PDB file of C-alpha atoms in Angstrom:
ATOM      1  CA  ASP A  14       5.383 -13.261  -3.038  1.00  0.00           C
ATOM      2  CA  GLY A  15       5.701 -16.950  -3.716  1.00  0.00           C
ATOM      3  CA  GLY A  16       8.859 -18.621  -2.588  1.00  0.00           C
ATOM      4  CA  ILE A  17      10.605 -21.216  -0.520  1.00  0.00           C
ATOM      5  CA  THR A  18      11.749 -20.517   3.030  1.00  0.00           C
ATOM      6  CA  GLN A  19      14.410 -22.345   4.979  1.00  0.00           C
ATOM      7  CA  SER A  20      14.924 -21.824   8.670  1.00  0.00           C
ATOM      8  CA  PRO A  21      17.009 -21.238  10.606  1.00  0.00           C
ATOM      9  CA  LYS A  22      19.793 -19.693   8.531  1.00  0.00           C
ATOM     10  CA  TYR A  23      22.445 -20.852  11.003  1.00  0.00           C
ATOM     11  CA  LEU A  24      22.179 -23.816  13.346  1.00  0.00           C
ATOM     12  CA  PHE A  25      24.559 -25.202  15.917  1.00  0.00           C
ATOM     13  CA  ARG A  26      24.268 -28.718  17.256  1.00  0.00           C
ATOM     14  CA  LYS A  27      26.104 -30.663  19.875  1.00  0.00           C
ATOM     15  CA  GLU A  28      27.392 -34.076  18.942  1.00  0.00           C
ATOM     16  CA  GLY A  29      24.837 -36.793  19.590  1.00  0.00           C
ATOM     17  CA  GLN A  30      21.811 -34.542  19.131  1.00  0.00           C
ATOM     18  CA  ASN A  31      19.176 -34.725  16.447  1.00  0.00           C
ATOM     19  CA  VAL A  32      18.244 -31.484  14.742  1.00  0.00           C
ATOM     20  CA  THR A  33      15.459 -30.589  12.296  1.00  0.00           C
ATOM     21  CA  LEU A  34      15.795 -28.139   9.417  1.00  0.00           C
ATOM     22  CA  SER A  35      12.632 -26.495   8.178  1.00  0.00           C
ATOM     23  CA  CYS A  36      11.626 -26.012   4.536  1.00  0.00           C
ATOM     24  CA  GLU A  37       8.321 -24.410   3.537  1.00  0.00           C
ATOM     25  CA  GLN A  38       7.082 -23.412   0.072  1.00  0.00           C
ATOM     26  CA  ASN A  39       4.006 -21.505  -1.079  1.00  0.00           C
ATOM     27  CA  LEU A  40       4.527 -22.159  -4.792  1.00  0.00           C
ATOM     28  CA  ASN A  41       2.082 -25.069  -4.926  1.00  0.00           C
ATOM     29  CA  HIS A  42       4.916 -27.267  -6.174  1.00  0.00           C
ATOM     30  CA  ASP A  43       4.466 -31.014  -6.091  1.00  0.00           C
ATOM     31  CA  ALA A  44       8.109 -31.984  -5.645  1.00  0.00           C
ATOM     32  CA  MET A  45      10.597 -31.005  -2.969  1.00  0.00           C
ATOM     33  CA  TYR A  46      14.267 -31.847  -2.519  1.00  0.00           C
ATOM     34  CA  TRP A  47      17.050 -31.679   0.055  1.00  0.00           C
ATOM     35  CA  TYR A  48      20.686 -31.230  -0.940  1.00  0.00           C
ATOM     36  CA  ARG A  49      23.900 -31.097   1.005  1.00  0.00           C
ATOM     37  CA  GLN A  50      26.782 -28.872  -0.081  1.00  0.00           C
ATOM     38  CA  ASP A  51      30.279 -29.049   1.370  1.00  0.00           C
ATOM     39  CA  PRO A  52      33.018 -26.446   0.744  1.00  0.00           C
ATOM     40  CA  GLY A  53      34.181 -26.571  -2.831  1.00  0.00           C
ATOM     41  CA  GLN A  54      31.710 -29.331  -3.593  1.00  0.00           C
ATOM     42  CA  GLY A  55      28.675 -29.601  -5.762  1.00  0.00           C
ATOM     43  CA  LEU A  56      25.191 -30.568  -4.679  1.00  0.00           C
ATOM     44  CA  ARG A  57      24.514 -34.018  -3.257  1.00  0.00           C
ATOM     45  CA  LEU A  58      20.913 -35.202  -3.093  1.00  0.00           C
ATOM     46  CA  ILE A  59      19.772 -36.417   0.330  1.00  0.00           C
ATOM     47  CA  TYR A  60      16.035 -37.057  -0.109  1.00  0.00           C
ATOM     48  CA  TYR A  61      13.281 -36.023  -2.464  1.00  0.00           C
ATOM     49  CA  SER A  62       9.506 -36.176  -2.493  1.00  0.00           C
ATOM     50  CA  GLN A  63       7.246 -35.981  -5.528  1.00  0.00           C
ATOM     51  CA  ILE A  64       3.955 -36.159  -3.661  1.00  0.00           C
ATOM     52  CA  VAL A  65       2.579 -35.841  -0.165  1.00  0.00           C
ATOM     53  CA  ASN A  66       3.213 -38.842   2.114  1.00  0.00           C
ATOM     54  CA  ASP A  67       5.848 -40.252  -0.227  1.00  0.00           C
ATOM     55  CA  PHE A  68       9.596 -39.694  -0.440  1.00  0.00           C
ATOM     56  CA  GLN A  69      12.689 -41.430  -1.812  1.00  0.00           C
ATOM     57  CA  LYS A  70      16.301 -41.660  -0.742  1.00  0.00           C
ATOM     58  CA  GLY A  71      18.880 -39.774  -2.710  1.00  0.00           C
ATOM     59  CA  ASP A  72      22.584 -40.461  -2.970  1.00  0.00           C
ATOM     60  CA  ILE A  73      23.516 -39.756   0.664  1.00  0.00           C
ATOM     61  CA  ALA A  74      20.426 -40.539   2.784  1.00  0.00           C
ATOM     62  CA  GLU A  75      22.230 -42.339   5.612  1.00  0.00           C
ATOM     63  CA  GLY A  76      21.906 -40.432   8.886  1.00  0.00           C
ATOM     64  CA  TYR A  77      19.031 -38.289   7.636  1.00  0.00           C
ATOM     65  CA  SER A  78      15.235 -38.586   7.761  1.00  0.00           C
ATOM     66  CA  VAL A  79      12.367 -36.617   6.224  1.00  0.00           C
ATOM     67  CA  SER A  80       8.589 -36.372   6.268  1.00  0.00           C
ATOM     68  CA  ARG A  81       6.064 -34.957   3.802  1.00  0.00           C
ATOM     69  CA  GLU A  82       2.773 -34.649   5.647  1.00  0.00           C
ATOM     70  CA  LYS A  83       1.791 -31.454   3.843  1.00  0.00           C
ATOM     71  CA  LYS A  84       2.433 -30.294   0.302  1.00  0.00           C
ATOM     72  CA  GLU A  85       4.000 -27.088   1.588  1.00  0.00           C
ATOM     73  CA  SER A  86       6.453 -28.606   4.055  1.00  0.00           C
ATOM     74  CA  PHE A  87       9.435 -30.975   3.795  1.00  0.00           C
ATOM     75  CA  PRO A  88      11.474 -30.949   7.034  1.00  0.00           C
ATOM     76  CA  LEU A  89      14.850 -32.675   7.219  1.00  0.00           C
ATOM     77  CA  THR A  90      16.105 -34.267  10.430  1.00  0.00           C
ATOM     78  CA  VAL A  91      19.832 -34.739  10.821  1.00  0.00           C
ATOM     79  CA  THR A  92      20.229 -37.598  13.254  1.00  0.00           C
ATOM     80  CA  SER A  93      23.099 -38.498  15.535  1.00  0.00           C
ATOM     81  CA  ALA A  94      23.885 -41.309  13.108  1.00  0.00           C
ATOM     82  CA  GLN A  95      25.167 -38.786  10.555  1.00  0.00           C
ATOM     83  CA  LYS A  96      28.932 -38.907  11.076  1.00  0.00           C
ATOM     84  CA  ASN A  97      29.859 -35.578   9.598  1.00  0.00           C
ATOM     85  CA  PRO A  98      26.814 -33.300   9.574  1.00  0.00           C
ATOM     86  CA  THR A  99      28.571 -29.940   9.361  1.00  0.00           C
ATOM     87  CA  ALA A 100      27.541 -28.593   5.948  1.00  0.00           C
ATOM     88  CA  PHE A 101      25.322 -26.186   4.038  1.00  0.00           C
ATOM     89  CA  TYR A 102      21.856 -27.620   3.424  1.00  0.00           C
ATOM     90  CA  LEU A 103      19.674 -26.510   0.534  1.00  0.00           C
ATOM     91  CA  CYS A 104      15.995 -27.183  -0.020  1.00  0.00           C
ATOM     92  CA  ALA A 105      14.360 -26.870  -3.439  1.00  0.00           C
ATOM     93  CA  SER A 106      10.966 -27.359  -5.004  1.00  0.00           C
ATOM     94  CA  SER A 107       9.629 -27.854  -8.515  1.00  0.00           C
ATOM     95  CA  ASP A 108       6.429 -28.383 -10.449  1.00  0.00           C
ATOM     96  CA  ARG A 109       5.860 -30.868 -13.243  1.00  0.00           C
ATOM     97  CA  GLY A 110       6.614 -28.315 -15.908  1.00  0.00           C
ATOM     98  CA  ILE A 111       9.539 -26.616 -17.461  1.00  0.00           C
ATOM     99  CA  TYR A 112      10.553 -24.142 -14.835  1.00  0.00           C
ATOM    100  CA  GLY A 113      13.373 -25.982 -13.142  1.00  0.00           C
ATOM    101  CA  TYR A 114      13.847 -25.690  -9.401  1.00  0.00           C
ATOM    102  CA  THR A 115      13.324 -22.883  -6.924  1.00  0.00           C
ATOM    103  CA  PHE A 116      15.844 -22.946  -4.091  1.00  0.00           C
ATOM    104  CA  GLY A 117      15.689 -21.742  -0.538  1.00  0.00           C
ATOM    105  CA  SER A 118      18.450 -19.595   0.917  1.00  0.00           C
ATOM    106  CA  GLY A 119      19.996 -22.501   2.814  1.00  0.00           C
ATOM    107  CA  THR A 120      20.776 -23.520   6.389  1.00  0.00           C
ATOM    108  CA  ARG A 121      24.348 -23.756   7.599  1.00  0.00           C
ATOM    109  CA  LEU A 122      24.641 -26.474  10.223  1.00  0.00           C
ATOM    110  CA  THR A 123      27.670 -26.629  12.470  1.00  0.00           C
ATOM    111  CA  VAL A 124      28.362 -29.384  14.986  1.00  0.00           C
ATOM    112  CA  VAL A 125      30.118 -28.080  18.077  1.00  0.00           C
TER     113      VAL A 125
ATOM    114  CA  ALA B  30      20.038 -41.835 -17.422  1.00  0.00           C
ATOM    115  CA  GLN B  31      20.981 -38.176 -17.596  1.00  0.00           C
ATOM    116  CA  SER B  32      24.265 -36.516 -16.715  1.00  0.00           C
ATOM    117  CA  VAL B  33      26.002 -33.158 -16.827  1.00  0.00           C
ATOM    118  CA  ALA B  34      29.700 -32.337 -17.016  1.00  0.00           C
ATOM    119  CA  GLN B  35      31.301 -29.031 -16.157  1.00  0.00           C
ATOM    120  CA  PRO B  36      34.908 -29.672 -17.152  1.00  0.00           C
ATOM    121  CA  GLU B  37      36.422 -26.668 -15.360  1.00  0.00           C
ATOM    122  CA  ASP B  38      36.435 -26.383 -11.586  1.00  0.00           C
ATOM    123  CA  GLN B  39      37.519 -22.757 -11.854  1.00  0.00           C
ATOM    124  CA  VAL B  40      37.530 -20.083 -14.530  1.00  0.00           C
ATOM    125  CA  ASN B  41      39.475 -16.856 -14.146  1.00  0.00           C
ATOM    126  CA  VAL B  42      38.789 -13.874 -16.383  1.00  0.00           C
ATOM    127  CA  ALA B  43      39.780 -10.218 -16.351  1.00  0.00           C
ATOM    128  CA  GLU B  44      37.063  -7.646 -15.805  1.00  0.00           C
ATOM    129  CA  GLY B  45      35.698  -6.417 -19.126  1.00  0.00           C
ATOM    130  CA  ASN B  46      36.745  -9.538 -21.018  1.00  0.00           C
ATOM    131  CA  PRO B  47      34.246 -12.065 -22.369  1.00  0.00           C
ATOM    132  CA  LEU B  48      33.626 -15.125 -20.237  1.00  0.00           C
ATOM    133  CA  THR B  49      32.581 -18.680 -21.002  1.00  0.00           C
ATOM    134  CA  VAL B  50      31.612 -21.402 -18.547  1.00  0.00           C
ATOM    135  CA  LYS B  51      31.362 -24.793 -20.204  1.00  0.00           C
ATOM    136  CA  CYS B  52      28.686 -27.454 -19.843  1.00  0.00           C
ATOM    137  CA  THR B  53      28.034 -30.693 -21.708  1.00  0.00           C
ATOM    138  CA  TYR B  54      25.152 -33.043 -21.105  1.00  0.00           C
ATOM    139  CA  SER B  55      23.774 -36.476 -21.829  1.00  0.00           C
ATOM    140  CA  VAL B  56      20.095 -37.442 -21.943  1.00  0.00           C
ATOM    141  CA  SER B  57      18.174 -40.177 -23.700  1.00  0.00           C
ATOM    142  CA  GLY B  58      15.588 -37.826 -25.165  1.00  0.00           C
ATOM    143  CA  ASN B  59      15.607 -34.092 -25.744  1.00  0.00           C
ATOM    144  CA  PRO B  60      16.948 -31.881 -22.974  1.00  0.00           C
ATOM    145  CA  TYR B  61      15.683 -29.109 -20.825  1.00  0.00           C
ATOM    146  CA  LEU B  62      18.805 -27.187 -19.784  1.00  0.00           C
ATOM    147  CA  PHE B  63      19.342 -24.679 -16.994  1.00  0.00           C
ATOM    148  CA  TRP B  64      22.014 -22.437 -15.537  1.00  0.00           C
ATOM    149  CA  TYR B  65      22.011 -21.361 -11.897  1.00  0.00           C
ATOM    150  CA  VAL B  66      24.313 -19.044  -9.969  1.00  0.00           C
ATOM    151  CA  GLN B  67      25.222 -19.272  -6.294  1.00  0.00           C
ATOM    152  CA  TYR B  68      26.756 -16.494  -4.236  1.00  0.00           C
ATOM    153  CA  PRO B  69      28.486 -17.351  -0.929  1.00  0.00           C
ATOM    154  CA  ASN B  70      26.135 -18.636   1.772  1.00  0.00           C
ATOM    155  CA  ARG B  71      23.127 -18.276  -0.491  1.00  0.00           C
ATOM    156  CA  GLY B  72      20.808 -20.590  -2.382  1.00  0.00           C
ATOM    157  CA  LEU B  73      20.991 -21.136  -6.109  1.00  0.00           C
ATOM    158  CA  GLN B  74      19.400 -18.491  -8.313  1.00  0.00           C
ATOM    159  CA  PHE B  75      17.969 -19.207 -11.743  1.00  0.00           C
ATOM    160  CA  LEU B  76      19.840 -17.538 -14.627  1.00  0.00           C
ATOM    161  CA  LEU B  77      18.366 -18.957 -17.808  1.00  0.00           C
ATOM    162  CA  LYS B  78      16.951 -22.054 -19.455  1.00  0.00           C
ATOM    163  CA  TYR B  79      16.659 -23.754 -22.813  1.00  0.00           C
ATOM    164  CA  ILE B  80      13.419 -25.580 -23.492  1.00  0.00           C
ATOM    165  CA  THR B  81      12.938 -25.366 -27.239  1.00  0.00           C
ATOM    166  CA  GLY B  82      13.296 -22.921 -30.104  1.00  0.00           C
ATOM    167  CA  ASP B  83      16.135 -20.452 -30.583  1.00  0.00           C
ATOM    168  CA  ASN B  84      19.492 -21.982 -29.723  1.00  0.00           C
ATOM    169  CA  LEU B  85      20.717 -18.733 -28.170  1.00  0.00           C
ATOM    170  CA  VAL B  86      19.039 -18.103 -24.860  1.00  0.00           C
ATOM    171  CA  LYS B  87      19.299 -14.796 -23.012  1.00  0.00           C
ATOM    172  CA  GLY B  88      18.964 -14.609 -19.259  1.00  0.00           C
ATOM    173  CA  SER B  89      19.481 -12.478 -16.206  1.00  0.00           C
ATOM    174  CA  TYR B  90      22.400 -10.079 -15.600  1.00  0.00           C
ATOM    175  CA  GLY B  91      23.462 -10.049 -19.264  1.00  0.00           C
ATOM    176  CA  PHE B  92      24.213 -13.765 -19.428  1.00  0.00           C
ATOM    177  CA  GLU B  93      23.386 -15.916 -22.414  1.00  0.00           C
ATOM    178  CA  ALA B  94      23.869 -19.550 -23.348  1.00  0.00           C
ATOM    179  CA  GLU B  95      24.063 -21.373 -26.631  1.00  0.00           C
ATOM    180  CA  PHE B  96      22.442 -24.761 -27.076  1.00  0.00           C
ATOM    181  CA  ASN B  97      24.409 -26.985 -29.464  1.00  0.00           C
ATOM    182  CA  LYS B  98      22.649 -30.273 -30.061  1.00  0.00           C
ATOM    183  CA  SER B  99      25.390 -31.855 -32.151  1.00  0.00           C
ATOM    184  CA  GLN B 100      28.001 -31.170 -29.499  1.00  0.00           C
ATOM    185  CA  THR B 101      25.548 -31.742 -26.607  1.00  0.00           C
ATOM    186  CA  SER B 102      26.709 -28.515 -25.049  1.00  0.00           C
ATOM    187  CA  PHE B 103      25.129 -25.540 -23.330  1.00  0.00           C
ATOM    188  CA  HIS B 104      27.929 -23.085 -22.564  1.00  0.00           C
ATOM    189  CA  LEU B 105      27.224 -19.977 -20.509  1.00  0.00           C
ATOM    190  CA  LYS B 106      28.591 -16.713 -21.892  1.00  0.00           C
ATOM    191  CA  LYS B 107      28.773 -13.026 -21.173  1.00  0.00           C
ATOM    192  CA  PRO B 108      30.350 -10.435 -23.471  1.00  0.00           C
ATOM    193  CA  SER B 109      31.938  -8.351 -20.711  1.00  0.00           C
ATOM    194  CA  ALA B 110      32.610  -9.747 -17.238  1.00  0.00           C
ATOM    195  CA  LEU B 111      32.027  -7.805 -14.052  1.00  0.00           C
ATOM    196  CA  VAL B 112      33.692  -8.362 -10.686  1.00  0.00           C
ATOM    197  CA  SER B 113      30.203  -8.925  -9.287  1.00  0.00           C
ATOM    198  CA  ASP B 114      29.827 -11.954 -11.594  1.00  0.00           C
ATOM    199  CA  SER B 115      32.292 -13.835  -9.377  1.00  0.00           C
ATOM    200  CA  ALA B 116      30.294 -16.779  -8.031  1.00  0.00           C
ATOM    201  CA  LEU B 117      29.677 -20.507  -8.386  1.00  0.00           C
ATOM    202  CA  TYR B 118      27.791 -21.550 -11.513  1.00  0.00           C
ATOM    203  CA  PHE B 119      25.817 -24.751 -11.951  1.00  0.00           C
ATOM    204  CA  CYS B 120      24.525 -26.317 -15.139  1.00  0.00           C
ATOM    205  CA  ALA B 121      21.549 -28.705 -14.902  1.00  0.00           C
ATOM    206  CA  VAL B 122      19.666 -30.970 -17.277  1.00  0.00           C
ATOM    207  CA  ARG B 123      16.392 -32.814 -17.420  1.00  0.00           C
ATOM    208  CA  ASP B 124      15.102 -35.216 -20.034  1.00  0.00           C
ATOM    209  CA  ASN B 125      11.878 -33.815 -21.495  1.00  0.00           C
ATOM    210  CA  SER B 126      10.512 -37.172 -22.607  1.00  0.00           C
ATOM    211  CA  GLY B 127       7.865 -36.893 -19.901  1.00  0.00           C
ATOM    212  CA  ALA B 128       8.535 -40.318 -18.509  1.00  0.00           C
ATOM    213  CA  GLY B 129       9.371 -40.761 -14.850  1.00  0.00           C
ATOM    214  CA  SER B 130      10.307 -37.898 -12.559  1.00  0.00           C
ATOM    215  CA  TYR B 131      11.086 -34.329 -13.509  1.00  0.00           C
ATOM    216  CA  GLN B 132      14.245 -34.332 -11.453  1.00  0.00           C
ATOM    217  CA  LEU B 133      17.195 -32.213 -12.527  1.00  0.00           C
ATOM    218  CA  THR B 134      20.740 -33.507 -12.634  1.00  0.00           C
ATOM    219  CA  PHE B 135      23.324 -30.881 -11.681  1.00  0.00           C
ATOM    220  CA  GLY B 136      26.927 -30.500 -12.681  1.00  0.00           C
ATOM    221  CA  LYS B 137      29.601 -30.123 -10.004  1.00  0.00           C
ATOM    222  CA  GLY B 138      29.766 -26.386 -10.442  1.00  0.00           C
ATOM    223  CA  THR B 139      32.368 -23.965 -11.820  1.00  0.00           C
ATOM    224  CA  LYS B 140      33.809 -21.205  -9.703  1.00  0.00           C
ATOM    225  CA  LEU B 141      34.104 -18.016 -11.725  1.00  0.00           C
ATOM    226  CA  SER B 142      36.560 -15.394 -10.546  1.00  0.00           C
ATOM    227  CA  VAL B 143      36.574 -12.024 -12.302  1.00  0.00           C
ATOM    228  CA  ILE B 144      39.818 -10.183 -11.663  1.00  0.00           C
ATOM    229  CA  PRO B 145      39.703  -6.377 -11.449  1.00  0.00           C
TER     230      PRO B 145
END
């Protein structure tokens, strides 16, 4: 089945450490996105990529980095510069058509 | 620029009663409109979309939405609510003019609580 996979589902990080969240899709979608969701909040766009080897900052990119070396993969690194990284992170992908986004199941990151 | 407003943070409805979750939008061209549902600790799931054609769109789990161009609205409805419908609902819009990116803009979400 085609879909989008985020791993791990739960992640714990010590303060001062970088951590990388994985996002892989086998839908042959051109575009991929990372969102952050805090309790009771909507979705805030961190980064997005419309094509391999290219990506753009979203609304809250500070403290985060991404890469898009392959069409299928769009990993997100939460760096130590992110002041409040505890949140639920969602990855999504889309094609150029009319089908909206397909979302992964999310990664819950907790800083301990 | 495109934007979406979901004016209610929370909607409470009794089980068996009809439910409505409101959404209004703004785009420069014609819209593609979507509704997604999110259960706790899960990703967003697609419910339904309006692209063109019939203004009443039917989707998953008995949900439907009515596109109203004059009021720039796309309200989500269900004739009889179930407790299992309790979740967070997101409306999203994209301008279908074909120019630029095909990025969706999401509303802030509406928490639906169905009371037994």
